[in-house]
Amino acid sequence: MLPENIRRSLPMALLHAREVVMARFRPMLAAHDVTEQQWRVLRVLSEAGPVDATELADRASVLPPSLTRIIKALEGRRYITRNKAEGDGRRVVLAIAPAGSALIVALSPERRVIYDDIERRFGHERLEQLLDLLDALIDGES
Protein backbone atom coordinates (compact mmCIF):
# COMPACT_ATOMS: atom_id res chain seq x y z
CA MET A 1 0.00 0.00 0.00
CA LEU A 2 1.28 3.45 -0.87
CA PRO A 3 1.72 6.09 1.84
CA GLU A 4 -1.26 8.46 2.16
CA ASN A 5 0.50 11.51 0.68
CA ILE A 6 1.50 9.51 -2.43
CA ARG A 7 -1.75 7.52 -2.70
CA ARG A 8 -3.77 10.74 -2.77
CA SER A 9 -1.58 12.22 -5.52
CA LEU A 10 -3.59 11.94 -8.75
CA PRO A 11 -0.64 11.08 -11.03
CA MET A 12 0.68 8.48 -8.59
CA ALA A 13 -2.76 6.99 -7.96
CA LEU A 14 -3.44 6.71 -11.70
CA LEU A 15 -0.06 5.08 -12.33
CA HIS A 16 -0.55 2.65 -9.47
CA ALA A 17 -4.07 1.78 -10.65
CA ARG A 18 -2.75 1.24 -14.17
CA GLU A 19 -0.09 -1.13 -12.85
CA VAL A 20 -2.63 -3.09 -10.82
CA VAL A 21 -4.88 -3.51 -13.85
CA MET A 22 -2.10 -4.20 -16.36
CA ALA A 23 -0.62 -6.88 -14.10
CA ARG A 24 -3.72 -8.89 -15.00
CA PHE A 25 -3.23 -8.44 -18.75
CA ARG A 26 0.57 -8.74 -19.08
CA PRO A 27 0.70 -12.56 -18.88
CA MET A 28 -1.87 -12.82 -21.69
CA LEU A 29 0.07 -10.38 -23.87
CA ALA A 30 3.43 -12.01 -23.07
CA ALA A 31 2.06 -15.43 -24.03
CA HIS A 32 1.40 -14.01 -27.51
CA ASP A 33 4.65 -12.01 -27.67
CA VAL A 34 2.82 -8.67 -27.85
CA THR A 35 3.83 -5.59 -25.88
CA GLU A 36 1.34 -3.34 -24.13
CA GLN A 37 1.96 -0.58 -26.67
CA GLN A 38 1.57 -2.98 -29.61
CA TRP A 39 -1.69 -4.21 -28.10
CA ARG A 40 -3.01 -0.65 -27.74
CA VAL A 41 -2.16 0.04 -31.39
CA LEU A 42 -3.93 -3.14 -32.52
CA ARG A 43 -6.98 -2.35 -30.40
CA VAL A 44 -7.24 1.17 -31.80
CA LEU A 45 -6.92 -0.04 -35.39
CA SER A 46 -9.42 -2.80 -34.72
CA GLU A 47 -11.99 -0.38 -33.34
CA ALA A 48 -11.29 2.80 -35.31
CA GLY A 49 -10.43 1.41 -38.72
CA PRO A 50 -7.67 2.88 -40.87
CA VAL A 51 -6.07 6.01 -39.41
CA ASP A 52 -2.97 8.06 -40.03
CA ALA A 53 0.05 7.72 -37.78
CA THR A 54 -0.55 10.98 -35.90
CA GLU A 55 -4.10 10.03 -34.98
CA LEU A 56 -3.03 6.51 -34.08
CA ALA A 57 -0.29 7.77 -31.75
CA ASP A 58 -2.81 10.02 -30.02
CA ARG A 59 -5.57 7.41 -29.70
CA ALA A 60 -3.18 4.68 -28.50
CA SER A 61 -1.29 7.02 -26.14
CA VAL A 62 2.01 6.21 -27.79
CA LEU A 63 4.80 8.69 -28.47
CA PRO A 64 5.51 9.13 -32.21
CA PRO A 65 9.11 7.80 -32.04
CA SER A 66 7.85 4.67 -30.27
CA LEU A 67 5.05 4.32 -32.79
CA THR A 68 7.58 4.10 -35.62
CA ARG A 69 9.20 1.05 -33.97
CA ILE A 70 5.81 -0.47 -33.14
CA ILE A 71 4.61 -0.07 -36.73
CA LYS A 72 7.72 -1.83 -38.05
CA ALA A 73 7.30 -4.71 -35.60
CA LEU A 74 3.57 -5.15 -36.25
CA GLU A 75 4.00 -4.81 -39.99
CA GLY A 76 6.78 -7.42 -39.88
CA ARG A 77 4.40 -9.82 -38.14
CA ARG A 78 1.69 -8.96 -40.71
CA TYR A 79 -0.64 -7.64 -38.01
CA ILE A 80 -1.04 -4.25 -39.70
CA THR A 81 -0.72 -2.72 -43.15
CA ARG A 82 0.75 0.61 -44.15
CA ASN A 83 -0.38 2.51 -47.24
CA LYS A 84 0.05 6.01 -48.63
CA ALA A 85 -2.98 8.24 -48.16
CA GLU A 86 -4.87 8.99 -51.35
CA GLY A 87 -4.08 12.49 -52.53
CA ASP A 88 -1.22 12.97 -50.05
CA GLY A 89 1.75 10.70 -50.60
CA ARG A 90 3.46 12.02 -47.47
CA ARG A 91 0.75 10.71 -45.14
CA VAL A 92 0.67 7.06 -44.12
CA VAL A 93 -2.58 5.29 -43.36
CA LEU A 94 -2.37 2.28 -41.06
CA ALA A 95 -4.94 -0.50 -40.85
CA ILE A 96 -5.30 -3.79 -39.04
CA ALA A 97 -4.53 -6.81 -41.22
CA PRO A 98 -6.32 -10.17 -41.09
CA ALA A 99 -3.62 -11.63 -38.80
CA GLY A 100 -4.07 -8.69 -36.40
CA SER A 101 -7.83 -9.15 -36.39
CA ALA A 102 -7.33 -12.87 -35.76
CA LEU A 103 -5.14 -12.08 -32.74
CA ILE A 104 -7.80 -9.74 -31.34
CA VAL A 105 -10.43 -12.46 -31.76
CA ALA A 106 -8.14 -15.16 -30.32
CA LEU A 107 -7.52 -13.13 -27.16
CA SER A 108 -11.16 -12.09 -26.68
CA PRO A 109 -12.15 -14.98 -24.39
CA GLU A 110 -9.15 -14.46 -22.11
CA ARG A 111 -9.67 -10.69 -22.08
CA ARG A 112 -13.32 -11.23 -21.19
CA VAL A 113 -12.37 -13.42 -18.21
CA ILE A 114 -10.00 -10.73 -16.94
CA TYR A 115 -12.56 -7.94 -17.39
CA ASP A 116 -15.29 -10.01 -15.76
CA ASP A 117 -13.06 -10.74 -12.76
CA ILE A 118 -12.17 -7.06 -12.35
CA GLU A 119 -15.86 -6.16 -12.58
CA ARG A 120 -16.83 -8.88 -10.09
CA ARG A 121 -14.22 -7.69 -7.58
CA PHE A 122 -14.78 -3.96 -8.05
CA GLY A 123 -18.49 -3.96 -8.84
CA HIS A 124 -20.27 -3.17 -12.10
CA GLU A 125 -21.65 0.18 -10.95
CA ARG A 126 -18.35 1.32 -9.44
CA LEU A 127 -16.45 0.30 -12.58
CA GLU A 128 -18.90 2.21 -14.79
CA GLN A 129 -18.64 5.22 -12.48
CA LEU A 130 -14.83 5.06 -12.56
CA LEU A 131 -14.83 4.93 -16.36
CA ASP A 132 -17.28 7.85 -16.52
CA LEU A 133 -15.13 9.88 -14.12
CA LEU A 134 -11.98 9.15 -16.10
CA ASP A 135 -13.74 10.14 -19.33
CA ALA A 136 -14.84 13.41 -17.71
CA LEU A 137 -11.30 14.09 -16.50
CA ILE A 138 -9.86 13.41 -19.96
CA ASP A 139 -12.54 15.49 -21.70
CA GLY A 140 -11.98 18.35 -19.26
CA GLU A 141 -8.27 18.47 -20.08
CA SER A 142 -8.62 18.12 -23.86
Coordinates of N, CA and C in Angstrom, one line a residue:
M1 N 0.8 -1.2 0.0 CA 0.0 0.0 0.0 C 0.9 1.2 0.0
L2 N 0.5 2.2 -0.8 CA 1.3 3.5 -0.9 C 1.0 4.3 0.3
P3 N 2.0 5.1 0.8 CA 1.7 6.1 1.8 C 0.6 7.1 1.4
E4 N -0.1 7.6 2.4 CA -1.3 8.5 2.2 C -0.9 9.6 1.2
N5 N 0.2 10.3 1.5 CA 0.5 11.5 0.7 C 0.8 11.1 -0.8
I6 N 1.3 9.9 -1.1 CA 1.5 9.5 -2.4 C 0.2 8.9 -3.0
R7 N -0.5 8.2 -2.2 CA -1.7 7.5 -2.7 C -2.8 8.6 -3.1
R8 N -2.8 9.7 -2.5 CA -3.8 10.7 -2.8 C -3.2 11.7 -3.8
S9 N -2.1 11.4 -4.4 CA -1.6 12.2 -5.5 C -2.2 11.6 -6.8
L10 N -2.9 12.5 -7.6 CA -3.6 11.9 -8.7 C -2.6 11.2 -9.7
P11 N -1.5 11.8 -10.1 CA -0.6 11.1 -11.0 C -0.2 9.7 -10.4
M12 N 0.2 9.7 -9.2 CA 0.7 8.5 -8.6 C -0.5 7.5 -8.5
A13 N -1.6 7.9 -8.1 CA -2.8 7.0 -8.0 C -3.1 6.4 -9.3
L14 N -3.1 7.2 -10.4 CA -3.4 6.7 -11.7 C -2.4 5.7 -12.2
L15 N -1.1 6.0 -11.9 CA -0.1 5.1 -12.3 C -0.2 3.8 -11.6
H16 N -0.4 3.9 -10.3 CA -0.5 2.7 -9.5 C -1.8 1.8 -9.9
A17 N -2.9 2.5 -10.2 CA -4.1 1.8 -10.6 C -3.8 1.1 -12.0
R18 N -3.1 1.8 -12.9 CA -2.7 1.2 -14.2 C -1.9 0.0 -14.0
E19 N -0.9 0.0 -13.1 CA -0.1 -1.1 -12.9 C -0.9 -2.3 -12.3
V20 N -1.8 -2.0 -11.4 CA -2.6 -3.1 -10.8 C -3.5 -3.8 -11.9
V21 N -4.1 -3.0 -12.8 CA -4.9 -3.5 -13.9 C -4.0 -4.2 -14.9
M22 N -2.9 -3.6 -15.3 CA -2.1 -4.2 -16.4 C -1.4 -5.5 -15.9
A23 N -1.2 -5.6 -14.6 CA -0.6 -6.9 -14.1 C -1.5 -8.1 -14.5
R24 N -2.8 -7.8 -14.6 CA -3.7 -8.9 -15.0 C -3.6 -9.2 -16.5
F25 N -3.3 -8.2 -17.3 CA -3.2 -8.4 -18.8 C -1.8 -8.8 -19.3
R26 N -0.8 -8.5 -18.6 CA 0.6 -8.7 -19.1 C 0.8 -10.2 -19.4
P27 N 0.4 -11.2 -18.5 CA 0.7 -12.6 -18.9 C 0.0 -13.0 -20.2
M28 N -1.2 -12.5 -20.4 CA -1.9 -12.8 -21.7 C -1.1 -12.3 -22.9
L29 N -0.7 -11.0 -22.8 CA 0.1 -10.4 -23.9 C 1.4 -11.1 -24.1
A30 N 2.1 -11.4 -23.0 CA 3.4 -12.0 -23.1 C 3.3 -13.4 -23.7
A31 N 2.2 -14.1 -23.4 CA 2.1 -15.4 -24.0 C 1.9 -15.4 -25.5
H32 N 1.6 -14.2 -26.1 CA 1.4 -14.0 -27.5 C 2.5 -13.1 -28.1
D33 N 3.5 -12.8 -27.2 CA 4.7 -12.0 -27.7 C 4.2 -10.6 -28.2
V34 N 3.3 -10.0 -27.5 CA 2.8 -8.7 -27.8 C 3.0 -7.7 -26.7
T35 N 3.6 -6.6 -26.9 CA 3.8 -5.6 -25.9 C 2.5 -4.8 -25.6
E36 N 2.5 -4.1 -24.5 CA 1.3 -3.3 -24.1 C 1.1 -2.3 -25.2
Q37 N 2.1 -1.6 -25.7 CA 2.0 -0.6 -26.7 C 1.5 -1.2 -28.0
Q38 N 2.0 -2.3 -28.4 CA 1.6 -3.0 -29.6 C 0.1 -3.3 -29.5
W39 N -0.3 -3.8 -28.3 CA -1.7 -4.2 -28.1 C -2.6 -3.0 -28.2
R40 N -2.2 -1.9 -27.6 CA -3.0 -0.7 -27.7 C -3.2 -0.2 -29.2
V41 N -2.1 -0.3 -30.0 CA -2.2 0.0 -31.4 C -3.1 -0.9 -32.1
L42 N -3.0 -2.2 -31.9 CA -3.9 -3.1 -32.5 C -5.4 -2.9 -32.1
R43 N -5.6 -2.6 -30.8 CA -7.0 -2.4 -30.4 C -7.6 -1.1 -31.1
V44 N -6.8 -0.1 -31.2 CA -7.2 1.2 -31.8 C -7.6 0.9 -33.3
L45 N -6.7 0.2 -34.0 CA -6.9 0.0 -35.4 C -8.1 -1.0 -35.6
S46 N -8.3 -1.9 -34.7 CA -9.4 -2.8 -34.7 C -10.7 -2.1 -34.5
E47 N -10.8 -1.1 -33.6 CA -12.0 -0.4 -33.3 C -12.2 0.8 -34.2
A48 N -11.1 1.5 -34.6 CA -11.3 2.8 -35.3 C -11.2 2.7 -36.8
G49 N -10.7 1.5 -37.3 CA -10.4 1.4 -38.7 C -9.2 2.1 -39.1
P50 N -8.9 2.3 -40.4 CA -7.7 2.9 -40.9 C -7.5 4.3 -40.4
V51 N -6.4 4.6 -39.9 CA -6.1 6.0 -39.4 C -4.6 6.4 -39.8
D52 N -4.3 7.7 -39.8 CA -3.0 8.1 -40.0 C -2.2 7.9 -38.8
A53 N -0.9 8.0 -38.9 CA 0.0 7.7 -37.8 C -0.1 8.7 -36.6
T54 N -0.4 10.0 -36.9 CA -0.5 11.0 -35.9 C -1.8 10.7 -35.1
E55 N -2.9 10.4 -35.7 CA -4.1 10.0 -35.0 C -3.9 8.7 -34.2
L56 N -3.3 7.8 -34.8 CA -3.0 6.5 -34.1 C -2.2 6.7 -32.8
A57 N -1.1 7.5 -32.9 CA -0.3 7.8 -31.7 C -1.1 8.4 -30.6
D58 N -2.0 9.3 -31.0 CA -2.8 10.0 -30.0 C -3.8 9.1 -29.4
R59 N -4.5 8.3 -30.2 CA -5.6 7.4 -29.7 C -5.0 6.3 -28.9
A60 N -3.8 5.8 -29.2 CA -3.2 4.7 -28.5 C -2.3 5.1 -27.4
S61 N -2.2 6.5 -27.2 CA -1.3 7.0 -26.1 C 0.1 6.5 -26.3
V62 N 0.7 6.6 -27.5 CA 2.0 6.2 -27.8 C 2.8 7.4 -28.4
L63 N 4.0 7.6 -27.9 CA 4.8 8.7 -28.5 C 5.2 8.4 -29.9
P64 N 5.2 9.4 -30.8 CA 5.5 9.1 -32.2 C 6.8 8.3 -32.5
P65 N 7.9 8.6 -31.8 CA 9.1 7.8 -32.0 C 8.9 6.3 -31.7
S66 N 8.2 6.1 -30.6 CA 7.9 4.7 -30.3 C 6.9 4.0 -31.3
L67 N 6.0 4.8 -31.8 CA 5.0 4.3 -32.8 C 5.8 3.8 -34.0
T68 N 6.8 4.5 -34.4 CA 7.6 4.1 -35.6 C 8.1 2.7 -35.4
R69 N 8.7 2.4 -34.3 CA 9.2 1.0 -34.0 C 8.1 0.0 -33.9
I70 N 7.0 0.4 -33.3 CA 5.8 -0.5 -33.1 C 5.2 -0.8 -34.5
I71 N 5.1 0.2 -35.4 CA 4.6 -0.1 -36.7 C 5.5 -1.1 -37.5
K72 N 6.8 -0.9 -37.4 CA 7.7 -1.8 -38.1 C 7.5 -3.2 -37.5
A73 N 7.5 -3.4 -36.2 CA 7.3 -4.7 -35.6 C 6.0 -5.4 -36.0
L74 N 4.9 -4.6 -35.9 CA 3.6 -5.2 -36.2 C 3.4 -5.4 -37.7
E75 N 4.0 -4.6 -38.5 CA 4.0 -4.8 -40.0 C 4.8 -6.1 -40.3
G76 N 6.0 -6.2 -39.7 CA 6.8 -7.4 -39.9 C 6.1 -8.7 -39.5
R77 N 5.2 -8.6 -38.5 CA 4.4 -9.8 -38.1 C 3.1 -9.9 -38.9
R78 N 2.9 -9.0 -39.8 CA 1.7 -9.0 -40.7 C 0.4 -8.7 -39.9
Y79 N 0.5 -8.0 -38.8 CA -0.6 -7.6 -38.0 C -1.3 -6.3 -38.5
I80 N -0.5 -5.5 -39.2 CA -1.0 -4.3 -39.7 C -0.5 -4.0 -41.1
T81 N -1.2 -3.1 -41.8 CA -0.7 -2.7 -43.2 C -0.5 -1.2 -43.1
R82 N 0.4 -0.8 -44.0 CA 0.7 0.6 -44.1 C 0.6 1.0 -45.6
N83 N -0.2 2.0 -45.9 CA -0.4 2.5 -47.2 C -0.3 4.0 -47.3
K84 N 0.0 4.6 -48.4 CA 0.0 6.0 -48.6 C -1.4 6.5 -48.7
A85 N -1.6 7.7 -48.1 CA -3.0 8.2 -48.2 C -3.3 8.7 -49.6
E86 N -4.5 8.5 -50.0 CA -4.9 9.0 -51.4 C -4.8 10.5 -51.4
G87 N -4.2 11.0 -52.4 CA -4.1 12.5 -52.5 C -3.0 13.1 -51.7
D88 N -2.3 12.4 -50.8 CA -1.2 13.0 -50.0 C -0.2 11.9 -49.8
G89 N 0.8 11.8 -50.7 CA 1.8 10.7 -50.6 C 2.7 10.8 -49.4
R90 N 2.6 11.9 -48.7 CA 3.5 12.0 -47.5 C 2.8 11.4 -46.3
R91 N 1.5 11.3 -46.3 CA 0.7 10.7 -45.1 C 0.7 9.2 -45.3
V92 N 0.8 8.5 -44.2 CA 0.7 7.1 -44.1 C -0.6 6.7 -43.4
V93 N -1.3 5.8 -44.0 CA -2.6 5.3 -43.4 C -2.3 3.9 -42.9
L94 N -2.6 3.6 -41.6 CA -2.4 2.3 -41.1 C -3.7 1.6 -40.8
A95 N -3.7 0.3 -41.0 CA -4.9 -0.5 -40.9 C -4.6 -1.9 -40.3
I96 N -5.5 -2.4 -39.6 CA -5.3 -3.8 -39.0 C -5.4 -4.8 -40.2
A97 N -4.5 -5.8 -40.2 CA -4.5 -6.8 -41.2 C -5.3 -8.0 -40.7
P98 N -5.6 -9.0 -41.6 CA -6.3 -10.2 -41.1 C -5.6 -10.9 -39.9
A99 N -4.3 -11.0 -39.9 CA -3.6 -11.6 -38.8 C -3.8 -10.8 -37.5
G100 N -3.8 -9.5 -37.6 CA -4.1 -8.7 -36.4 C -5.5 -8.9 -35.9
S101 N -6.4 -8.9 -36.8 CA -7.8 -9.1 -36.4 C -8.0 -10.5 -35.8
A102 N -7.3 -11.5 -36.3 CA -7.3 -12.9 -35.8 C -6.8 -12.9 -34.3
L103 N -5.7 -12.1 -34.1 CA -5.1 -12.1 -32.7 C -6.1 -11.5 -31.8
I104 N -6.8 -10.4 -32.2 CA -7.8 -9.7 -31.3 C -8.9 -10.7 -31.0
V105 N -9.4 -11.5 -32.0 CA -10.4 -12.5 -31.8 C -9.9 -13.6 -30.9
A106 N -8.7 -14.1 -31.1 CA -8.1 -15.2 -30.3 C -8.0 -14.8 -28.8
L107 N -7.7 -13.5 -28.6 CA -7.5 -13.1 -27.2 C -8.8 -12.7 -26.5
S108 N -9.9 -12.6 -27.3 CA -11.2 -12.1 -26.7 C -11.7 -12.9 -25.5
P109 N -11.7 -14.2 -25.6 CA -12.2 -15.0 -24.4 C -11.3 -14.7 -23.1
E110 N -10.0 -14.7 -23.3 CA -9.1 -14.5 -22.1 C -9.3 -13.0 -21.6
R111 N -9.4 -12.1 -22.5 CA -9.7 -10.7 -22.1 C -11.0 -10.6 -21.3
R112 N -12.0 -11.3 -21.8 CA -13.3 -11.2 -21.2 C -13.3 -11.8 -19.8
V113 N -12.5 -12.8 -19.6 CA -12.4 -13.4 -18.2 C -11.7 -12.4 -17.3
I114 N -10.7 -11.7 -17.8 CA -10.0 -10.7 -16.9 C -10.9 -9.6 -16.6
Y115 N -11.6 -9.0 -17.6 CA -12.6 -7.9 -17.4 C -13.7 -8.4 -16.4
D116 N -14.2 -9.5 -16.6 CA -15.3 -10.0 -15.8 C -14.8 -10.1 -14.3
D117 N -13.6 -10.6 -14.1 CA -13.1 -10.7 -12.8 C -12.9 -9.4 -12.1
I118 N -12.3 -8.4 -12.9 CA -12.2 -7.1 -12.3 C -13.5 -6.5 -12.0
E119 N -14.5 -6.7 -12.8 CA -15.9 -6.2 -12.6 C -16.5 -6.8 -11.4
R120 N -16.3 -8.1 -11.2 CA -16.8 -8.9 -10.1 C -16.2 -8.4 -8.8
R121 N -14.9 -8.1 -8.8 CA -14.2 -7.7 -7.6 C -14.5 -6.2 -7.2
F122 N -14.6 -5.4 -8.3 CA -14.8 -4.0 -8.0 C -16.3 -3.5 -8.0
G123 N -17.1 -4.3 -8.7 CA -18.5 -4.0 -8.8 C -18.8 -3.3 -10.2
H124 N -19.9 -3.7 -10.8 CA -20.3 -3.2 -12.1 C -20.5 -1.7 -12.0
E125 N -21.3 -1.2 -11.1 CA -21.7 0.2 -11.0 C -20.4 1.0 -10.7
R126 N -19.6 0.6 -9.8 CA -18.3 1.3 -9.4 C -17.4 1.4 -10.6
L127 N -17.3 0.3 -11.4 CA -16.5 0.3 -12.6 C -17.0 1.3 -13.6
E128 N -18.3 1.3 -13.8 CA -18.9 2.2 -14.8 C -18.7 3.7 -14.3
Q129 N -18.9 3.9 -13.0 CA -18.6 5.2 -12.5 C -17.2 5.6 -12.7
L130 N -16.2 4.7 -12.4 CA -14.8 5.1 -12.6 C -14.5 5.4 -14.0
L131 N -15.0 4.6 -15.0 CA -14.8 4.9 -16.4 C -15.4 6.3 -16.8
D132 N -16.6 6.6 -16.2 CA -17.3 7.8 -16.5 C -16.5 9.0 -16.0
L133 N -15.9 8.8 -14.7 CA -15.1 9.9 -14.1 C -13.8 10.1 -14.9
L134 N -13.2 9.0 -15.3 CA -12.0 9.1 -16.1 C -12.3 9.8 -17.4
D135 N -13.4 9.5 -18.1 CA -13.7 10.1 -19.3 C -13.9 11.6 -19.1
A136 N -14.6 12.0 -18.0 CA -14.8 13.4 -17.7 C -13.5 14.1 -17.5
L137 N -12.6 13.5 -16.8 CA -11.3 14.1 -16.5 C -10.6 14.3 -17.8
I138 N -10.5 13.3 -18.7 CA -9.9 13.4 -20.0 C -10.5 14.5 -20.8
D139 N -11.8 14.5 -20.9 CA -12.5 15.5 -21.7 C -12.3 16.9 -21.2
G140 N -12.2 17.0 -19.9 CA -12.0 18.4 -19.3 C -10.6 18.9 -19.5
E141 N -9.7 18.0 -19.8 CA -8.3 18.5 -20.1 C -8.0 18.6 -21.6
S142 N -8.9 18.1 -22.4 CA -8.6 18.1 -23.9 C -8.9 19.5 -24.5

